[in-house]
Tab-separated table of C-alpha atoms and ligand atoms in Angstrom:
chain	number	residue	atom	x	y	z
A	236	UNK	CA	0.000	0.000	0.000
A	237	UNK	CA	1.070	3.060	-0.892
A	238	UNK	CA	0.879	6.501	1.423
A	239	UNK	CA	0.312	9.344	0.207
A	240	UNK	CA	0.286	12.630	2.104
A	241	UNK	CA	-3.067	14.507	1.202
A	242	UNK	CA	-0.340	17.640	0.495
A	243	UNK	CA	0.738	15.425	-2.430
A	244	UNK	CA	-2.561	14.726	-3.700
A	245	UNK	CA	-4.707	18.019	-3.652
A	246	UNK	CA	-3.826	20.947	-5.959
A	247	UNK	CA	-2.346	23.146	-3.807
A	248	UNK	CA	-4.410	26.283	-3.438
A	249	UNK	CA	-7.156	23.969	-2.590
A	250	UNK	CA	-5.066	21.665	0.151
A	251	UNK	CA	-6.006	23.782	3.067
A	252	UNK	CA	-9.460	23.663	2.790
A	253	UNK	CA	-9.821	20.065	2.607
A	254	UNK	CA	-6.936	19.378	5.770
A	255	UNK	CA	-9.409	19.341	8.428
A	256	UNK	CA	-11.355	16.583	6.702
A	257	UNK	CA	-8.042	14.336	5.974
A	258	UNK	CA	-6.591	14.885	9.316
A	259	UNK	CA	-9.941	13.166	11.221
A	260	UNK	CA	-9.619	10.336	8.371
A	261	UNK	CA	-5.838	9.887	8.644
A	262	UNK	CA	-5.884	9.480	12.397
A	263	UNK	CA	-8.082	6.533	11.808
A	264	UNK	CA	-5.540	4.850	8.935
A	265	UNK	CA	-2.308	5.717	10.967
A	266	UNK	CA	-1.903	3.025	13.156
A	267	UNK	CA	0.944	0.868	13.301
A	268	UNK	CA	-1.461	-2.326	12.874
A	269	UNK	CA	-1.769	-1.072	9.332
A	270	UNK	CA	1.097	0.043	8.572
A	271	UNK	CA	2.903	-3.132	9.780
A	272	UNK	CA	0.201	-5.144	7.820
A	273	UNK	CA	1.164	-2.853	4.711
A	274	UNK	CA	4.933	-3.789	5.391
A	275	UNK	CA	6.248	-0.070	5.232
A	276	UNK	CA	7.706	1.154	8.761
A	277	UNK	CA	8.112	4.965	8.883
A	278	UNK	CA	11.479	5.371	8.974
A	279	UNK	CA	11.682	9.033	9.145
A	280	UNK	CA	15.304	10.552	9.166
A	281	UNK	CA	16.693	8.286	6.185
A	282	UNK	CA	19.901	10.346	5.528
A	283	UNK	CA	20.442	13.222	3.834
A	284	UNK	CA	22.214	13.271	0.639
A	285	UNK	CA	22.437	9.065	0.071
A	286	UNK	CA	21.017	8.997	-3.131
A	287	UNK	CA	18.992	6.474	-5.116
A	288	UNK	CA	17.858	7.180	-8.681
A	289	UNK	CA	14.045	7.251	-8.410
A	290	UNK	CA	12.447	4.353	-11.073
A	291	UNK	CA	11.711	5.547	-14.159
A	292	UNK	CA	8.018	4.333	-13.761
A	293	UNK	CA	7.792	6.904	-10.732
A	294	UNK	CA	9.489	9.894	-12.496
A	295	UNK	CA	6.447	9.372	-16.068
A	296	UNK	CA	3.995	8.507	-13.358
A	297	UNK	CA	4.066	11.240	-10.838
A	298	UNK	CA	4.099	14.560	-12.316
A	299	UNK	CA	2.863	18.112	-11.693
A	300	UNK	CA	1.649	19.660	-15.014
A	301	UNK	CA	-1.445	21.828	-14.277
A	302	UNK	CA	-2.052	22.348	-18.057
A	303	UNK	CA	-3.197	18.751	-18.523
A	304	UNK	CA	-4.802	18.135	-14.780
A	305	UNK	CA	-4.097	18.633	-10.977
A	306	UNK	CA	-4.056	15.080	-10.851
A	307	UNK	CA	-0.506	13.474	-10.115
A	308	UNK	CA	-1.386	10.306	-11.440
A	309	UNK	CA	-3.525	11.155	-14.302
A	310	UNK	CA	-0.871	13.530	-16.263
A	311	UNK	CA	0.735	10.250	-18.196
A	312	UNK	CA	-2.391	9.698	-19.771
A	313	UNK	CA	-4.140	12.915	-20.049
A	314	UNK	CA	-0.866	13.920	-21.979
A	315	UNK	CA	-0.487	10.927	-23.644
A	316	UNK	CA	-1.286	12.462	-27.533
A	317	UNK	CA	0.316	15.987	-26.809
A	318	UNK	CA	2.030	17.095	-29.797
A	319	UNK	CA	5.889	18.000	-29.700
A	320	UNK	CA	6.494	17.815	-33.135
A	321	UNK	CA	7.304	20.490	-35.267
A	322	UNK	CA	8.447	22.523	-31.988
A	323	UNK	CA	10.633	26.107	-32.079
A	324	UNK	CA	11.709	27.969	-29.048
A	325	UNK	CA	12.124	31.514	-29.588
A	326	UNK	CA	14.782	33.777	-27.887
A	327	UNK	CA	14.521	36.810	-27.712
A	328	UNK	CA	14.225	40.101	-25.739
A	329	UNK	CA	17.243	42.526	-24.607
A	330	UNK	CA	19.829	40.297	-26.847
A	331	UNK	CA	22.106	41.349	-29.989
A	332	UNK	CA	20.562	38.149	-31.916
A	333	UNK	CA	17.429	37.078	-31.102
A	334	UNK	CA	16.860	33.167	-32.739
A	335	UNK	CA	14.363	31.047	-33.259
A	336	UNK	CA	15.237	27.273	-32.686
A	337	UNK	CA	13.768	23.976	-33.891
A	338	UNK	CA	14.140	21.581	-31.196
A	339	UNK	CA	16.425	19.170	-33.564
A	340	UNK	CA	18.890	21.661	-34.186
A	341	UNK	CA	18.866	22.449	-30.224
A	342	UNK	CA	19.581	18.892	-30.488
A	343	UNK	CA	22.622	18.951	-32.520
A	344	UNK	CA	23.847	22.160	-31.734
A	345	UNK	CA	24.606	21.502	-28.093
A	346	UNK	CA	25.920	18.233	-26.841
A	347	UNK	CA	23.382	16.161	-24.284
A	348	UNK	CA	25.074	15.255	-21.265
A	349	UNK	CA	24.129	13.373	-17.876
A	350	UNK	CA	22.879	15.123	-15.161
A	351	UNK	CA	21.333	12.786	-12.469
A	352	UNK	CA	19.480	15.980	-10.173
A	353	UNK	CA	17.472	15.820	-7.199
A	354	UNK	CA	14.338	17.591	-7.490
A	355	UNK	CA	12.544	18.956	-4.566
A	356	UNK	CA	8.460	19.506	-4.792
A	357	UNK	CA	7.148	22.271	-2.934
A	358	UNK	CA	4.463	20.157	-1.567
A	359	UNK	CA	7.490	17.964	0.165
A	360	UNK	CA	8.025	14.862	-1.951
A	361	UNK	CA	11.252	14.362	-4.205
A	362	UNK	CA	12.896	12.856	-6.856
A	363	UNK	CA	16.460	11.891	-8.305
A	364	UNK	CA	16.279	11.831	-11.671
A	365	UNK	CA	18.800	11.535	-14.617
A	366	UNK	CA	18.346	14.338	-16.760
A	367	UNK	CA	19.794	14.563	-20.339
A	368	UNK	CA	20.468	17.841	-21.792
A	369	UNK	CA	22.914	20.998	-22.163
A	370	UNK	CA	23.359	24.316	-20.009
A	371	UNK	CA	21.096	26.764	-20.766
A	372	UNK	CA	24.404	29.154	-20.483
A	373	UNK	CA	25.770	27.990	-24.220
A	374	UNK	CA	22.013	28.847	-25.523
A	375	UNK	CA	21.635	31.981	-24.070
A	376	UNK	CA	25.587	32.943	-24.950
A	377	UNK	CA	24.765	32.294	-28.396
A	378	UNK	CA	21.849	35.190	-28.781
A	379	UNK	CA	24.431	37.295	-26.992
A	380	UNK	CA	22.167	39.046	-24.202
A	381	UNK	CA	22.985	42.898	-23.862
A	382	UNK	CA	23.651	44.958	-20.435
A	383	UNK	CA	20.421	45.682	-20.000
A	384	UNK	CA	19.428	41.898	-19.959
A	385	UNK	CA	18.693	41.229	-15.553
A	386	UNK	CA	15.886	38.283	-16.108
A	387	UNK	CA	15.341	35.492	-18.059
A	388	UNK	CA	11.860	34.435	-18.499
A	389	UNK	CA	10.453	31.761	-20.040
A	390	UNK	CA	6.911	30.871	-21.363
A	391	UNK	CA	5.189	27.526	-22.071
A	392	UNK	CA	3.100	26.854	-25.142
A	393	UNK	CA	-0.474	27.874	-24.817
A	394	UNK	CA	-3.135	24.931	-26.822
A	395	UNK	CA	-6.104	24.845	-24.797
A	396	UNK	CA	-7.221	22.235	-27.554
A	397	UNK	CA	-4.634	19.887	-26.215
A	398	UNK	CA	-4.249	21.029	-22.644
A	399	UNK	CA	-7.416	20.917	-20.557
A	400	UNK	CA	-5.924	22.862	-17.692
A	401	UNK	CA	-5.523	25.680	-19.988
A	402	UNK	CA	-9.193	26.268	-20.225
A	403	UNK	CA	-9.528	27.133	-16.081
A	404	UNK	CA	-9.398	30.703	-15.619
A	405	UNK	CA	-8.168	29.560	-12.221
A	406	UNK	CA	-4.631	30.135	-13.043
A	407	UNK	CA	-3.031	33.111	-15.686
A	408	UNK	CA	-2.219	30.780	-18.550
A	409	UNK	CA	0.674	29.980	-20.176
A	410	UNK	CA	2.741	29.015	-17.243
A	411	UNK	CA	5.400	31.620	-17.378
A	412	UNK	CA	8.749	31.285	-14.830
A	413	UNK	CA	11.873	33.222	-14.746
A	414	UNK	CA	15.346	33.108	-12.784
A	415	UNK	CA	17.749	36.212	-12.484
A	416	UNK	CA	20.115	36.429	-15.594
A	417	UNK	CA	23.270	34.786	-12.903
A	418	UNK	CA	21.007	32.007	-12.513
A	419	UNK	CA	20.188	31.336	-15.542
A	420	UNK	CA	24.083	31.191	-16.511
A	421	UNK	CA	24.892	29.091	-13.642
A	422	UNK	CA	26.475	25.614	-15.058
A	423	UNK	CA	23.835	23.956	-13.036
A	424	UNK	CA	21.114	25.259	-14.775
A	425	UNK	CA	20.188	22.483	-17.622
A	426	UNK	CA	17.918	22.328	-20.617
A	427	UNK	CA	16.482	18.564	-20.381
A	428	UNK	CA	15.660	17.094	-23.408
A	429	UNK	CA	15.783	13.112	-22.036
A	430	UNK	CA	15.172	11.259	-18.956
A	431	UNK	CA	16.957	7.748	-18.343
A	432	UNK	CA	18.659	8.224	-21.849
A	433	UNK	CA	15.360	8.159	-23.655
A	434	UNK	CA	13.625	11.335	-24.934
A	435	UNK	CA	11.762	13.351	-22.565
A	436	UNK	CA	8.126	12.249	-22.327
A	437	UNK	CA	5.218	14.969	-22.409
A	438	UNK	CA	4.398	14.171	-18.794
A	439	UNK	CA	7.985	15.445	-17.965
A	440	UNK	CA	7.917	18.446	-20.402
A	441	UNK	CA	8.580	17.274	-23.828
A	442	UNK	CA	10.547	18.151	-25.879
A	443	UNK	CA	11.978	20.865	-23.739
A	444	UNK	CA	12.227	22.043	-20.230
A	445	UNK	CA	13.807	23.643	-17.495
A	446	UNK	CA	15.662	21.832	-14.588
A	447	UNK	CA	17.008	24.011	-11.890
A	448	UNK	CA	17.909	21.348	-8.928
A	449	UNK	CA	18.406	24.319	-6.325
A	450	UNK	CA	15.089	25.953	-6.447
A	451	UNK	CA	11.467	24.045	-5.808
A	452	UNK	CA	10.071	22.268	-8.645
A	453	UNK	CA	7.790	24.524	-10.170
A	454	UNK	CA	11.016	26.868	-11.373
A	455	UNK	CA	11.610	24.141	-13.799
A	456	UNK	CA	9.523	25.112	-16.260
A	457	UNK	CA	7.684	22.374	-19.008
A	458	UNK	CA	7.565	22.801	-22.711
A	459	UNK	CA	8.877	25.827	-23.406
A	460	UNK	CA	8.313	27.450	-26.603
A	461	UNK	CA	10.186	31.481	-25.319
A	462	UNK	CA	13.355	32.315	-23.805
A	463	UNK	CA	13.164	36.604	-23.207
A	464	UNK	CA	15.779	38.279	-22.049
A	465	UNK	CA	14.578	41.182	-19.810
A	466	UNK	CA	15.199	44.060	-17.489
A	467	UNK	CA	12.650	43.999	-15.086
A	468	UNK	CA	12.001	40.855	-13.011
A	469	UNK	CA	9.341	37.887	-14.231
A	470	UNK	CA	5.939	37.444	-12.352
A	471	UNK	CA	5.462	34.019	-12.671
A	472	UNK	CA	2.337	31.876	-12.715
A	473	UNK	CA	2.391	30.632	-9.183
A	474	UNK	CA	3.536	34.744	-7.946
A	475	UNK	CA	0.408	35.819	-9.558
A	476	UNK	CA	-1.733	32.716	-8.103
A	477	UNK	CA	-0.296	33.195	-4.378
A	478	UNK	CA	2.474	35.573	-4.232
A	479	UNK	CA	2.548	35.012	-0.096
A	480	UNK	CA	3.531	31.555	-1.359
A	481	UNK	CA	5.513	30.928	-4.021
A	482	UNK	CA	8.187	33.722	-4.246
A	483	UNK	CA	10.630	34.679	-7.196
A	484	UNK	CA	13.639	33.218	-5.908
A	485	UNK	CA	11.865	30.113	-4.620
A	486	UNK	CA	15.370	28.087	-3.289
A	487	UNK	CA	15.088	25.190	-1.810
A	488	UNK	CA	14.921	26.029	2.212
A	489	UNK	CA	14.283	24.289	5.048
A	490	UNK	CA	13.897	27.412	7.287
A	491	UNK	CA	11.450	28.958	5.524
A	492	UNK	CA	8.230	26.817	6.152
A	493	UNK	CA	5.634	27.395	3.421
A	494	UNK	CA	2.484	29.530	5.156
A	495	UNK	CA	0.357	26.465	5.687
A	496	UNK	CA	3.318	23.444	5.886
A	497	UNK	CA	6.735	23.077	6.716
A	498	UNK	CA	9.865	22.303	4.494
A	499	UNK	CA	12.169	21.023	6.518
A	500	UNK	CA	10.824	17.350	5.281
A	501	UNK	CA	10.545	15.373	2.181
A	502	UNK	CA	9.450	12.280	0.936
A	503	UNK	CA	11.848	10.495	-1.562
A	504	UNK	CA	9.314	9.210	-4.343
A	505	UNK	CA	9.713	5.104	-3.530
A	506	UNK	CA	10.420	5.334	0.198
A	507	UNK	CA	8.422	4.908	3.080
A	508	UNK	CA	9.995	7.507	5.229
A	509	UNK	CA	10.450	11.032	5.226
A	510	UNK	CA	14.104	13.138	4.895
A	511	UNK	CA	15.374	16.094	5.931
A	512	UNK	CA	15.557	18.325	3.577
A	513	UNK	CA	18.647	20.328	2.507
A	514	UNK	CA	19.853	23.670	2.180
A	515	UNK	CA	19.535	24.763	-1.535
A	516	UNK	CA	18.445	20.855	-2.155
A	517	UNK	CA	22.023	20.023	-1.369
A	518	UNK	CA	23.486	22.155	-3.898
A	519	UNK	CA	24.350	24.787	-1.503
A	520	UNK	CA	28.763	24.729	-2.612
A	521	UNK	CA	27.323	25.579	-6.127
A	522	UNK	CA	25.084	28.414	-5.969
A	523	UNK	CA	24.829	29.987	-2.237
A	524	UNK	CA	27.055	32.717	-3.401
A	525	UNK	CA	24.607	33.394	-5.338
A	526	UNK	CA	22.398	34.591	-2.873
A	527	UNK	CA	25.381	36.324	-0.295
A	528	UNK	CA	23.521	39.784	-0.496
A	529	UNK	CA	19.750	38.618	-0.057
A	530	UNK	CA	17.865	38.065	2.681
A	531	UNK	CA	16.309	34.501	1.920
A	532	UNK	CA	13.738	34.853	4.482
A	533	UNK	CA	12.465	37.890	2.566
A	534	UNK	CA	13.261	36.655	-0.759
A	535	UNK	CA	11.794	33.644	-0.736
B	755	MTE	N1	4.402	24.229	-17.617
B	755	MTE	C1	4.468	23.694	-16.399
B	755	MTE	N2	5.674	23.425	-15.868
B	755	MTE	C2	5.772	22.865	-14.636
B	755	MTE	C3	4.607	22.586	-13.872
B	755	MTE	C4	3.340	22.880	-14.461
B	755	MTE	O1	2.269	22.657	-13.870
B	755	MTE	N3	3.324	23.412	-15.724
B	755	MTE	N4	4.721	22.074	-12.589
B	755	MTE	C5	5.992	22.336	-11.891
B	755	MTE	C6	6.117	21.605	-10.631
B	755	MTE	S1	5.167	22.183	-9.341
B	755	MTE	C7	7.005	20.581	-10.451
B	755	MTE	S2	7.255	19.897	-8.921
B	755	MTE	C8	7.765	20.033	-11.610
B	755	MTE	C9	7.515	18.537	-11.678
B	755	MTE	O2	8.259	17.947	-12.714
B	755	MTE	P1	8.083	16.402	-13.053
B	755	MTE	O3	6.603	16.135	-13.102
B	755	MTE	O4	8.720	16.214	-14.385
B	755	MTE	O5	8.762	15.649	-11.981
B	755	MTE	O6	7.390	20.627	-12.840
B	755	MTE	C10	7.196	22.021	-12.789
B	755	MTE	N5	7.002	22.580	-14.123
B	756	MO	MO1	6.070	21.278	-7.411
């Protein structure tokens, strides 16, 4: 049996409403009868930064992609027929030669590496996945961003016909995310184009997306069809939807507790307990200097 915190299964601007109701109901499930029965012990404080590769039937399985549904476990098939070819990614903005890509040239132009990154949900569960793709540093190099370039933002496509989601006024569609022109430089900062070695499936942002391992998942931005450079920095989708929330800068910290839940937890997709979460999601070497003149409590 599998256990699944109600944060992990309820969109999240909705999760509060319904925690009242699934705390009476979990008190009832919790009890070690079961869970022995079930043959998972809690076996909270599994150490930090041992990691295992999460199975590739957990990483096409368990996504977040609002355009197609809220539903974890539904996004596989509900994106199942999405269509990623022909696809172009535009970039533009404050550069000296703004481009527009086809994703095979991407493809050949810049050589796919490895990347096995952790990836740290919001909502407190995590994966390790092995990424294929190239810096986003030799793309954006390439258009040649001028001084007045701060931002990057980026956009995903907008086709209500083939994204459901799209078609809630709920959230300001397309998806739109950004990181501070340093950021989006940083080494770390990847273009995936594969998972596992095989091409990237919708579920996981086909053909294209973003995979910052520092910063909460939903920085890493699916199916991106614009790259702008820009002066002035990026609301994003989840700013506009709860700016209290879901700041900006959004790195992974376990000292700043989300308003309704705390962070310094997560649940490894494929284990029964819970870890403690990291600093930066254990990339703090890499990229805290980054951050040396901010307040991270403020800029969240
Ligand atoms: N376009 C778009 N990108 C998105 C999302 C989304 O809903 N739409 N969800 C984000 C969130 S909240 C997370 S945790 C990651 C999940 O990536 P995965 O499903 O490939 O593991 O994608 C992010 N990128
Ligand atoms: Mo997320």
């Amino acid at each position: 049996m599998k256990k699944i915190p109600s944060s992990e299964i309820t969109p999240e601007a909705l999760f509060h409403s319904r925690r009242q109701f699934i705390k009476g109901a979990a008190a009832l499930v919790g009890s070690a009868a079961i869970l022995a029965a079930c043959g998972s012990e809690d076996t909270s404080n599994l150490p930090a930064g041992v990691d295992v590769q999460t199975p590739y039937e957990s990483i096409i399985n368990y996504n977040n992609f609002y355009e197609f549904t809220t539903d974890k476990e539904a996004v596989a098939a509900k994106s199942k027929n999405f269509t990623t070819t022909p696809w172009t990614v535009e970039v533009g903005g404050l550069v000296n030669k703004p481009q527009t890509f086809a994703i095979e040239d991407l493809l050949k132009q810049f050589s796919q590496e490895e990347r096995v990154y952790r990836l740290r949900c919001v909502e407190g569960w995590s994966m390790v996945i092995p990424w294929t793709g190239f810096s986003l540093a030799g793309l954006l190099k390439q258009v040649e961003p001028t001084s007045a370039a701060k931002y990057v933002r980026f956009e995903t496509v907008m086709r209500p016909e083939e994204m459901p989601g799209q078609n809630s006024s709920y959230y300001t569609w397309p998806y739109v995310e950004g990181l501070r022109l340093d950021e989006a430089m940083h080494d770390l900062t990847l273009m995936a184009t594969g998972v596992y070695g095989k091409p990237i499936l919708p579920q996981n942002g086909a053909p294209l997306r973003l995979a910052v391992p520092w910063k909460y998942g939903f920085k890493s931005i699916k199916s991106i069809v614009k790259i702008e450079l820009v002066a002035e920095q990026p609301t994003s989708l989840w700013m506009n939807a709860a700016p209290d929330e879901y700041g900006f800068y959004a790195n992974v910290n376990p000292d700043v507790p989300h308003p309704r839940w705390s962070q310094s937890s997560e649940r490894r997709i494929g284990e029964a307990g819970r870890r403690r979460t990291l600093p930066f999601n254990g990339y703090a070497d890499e990229v805290a200097s980054l951050y040396k003149d901010l307040d991270l409590t403020v800029n969240y």
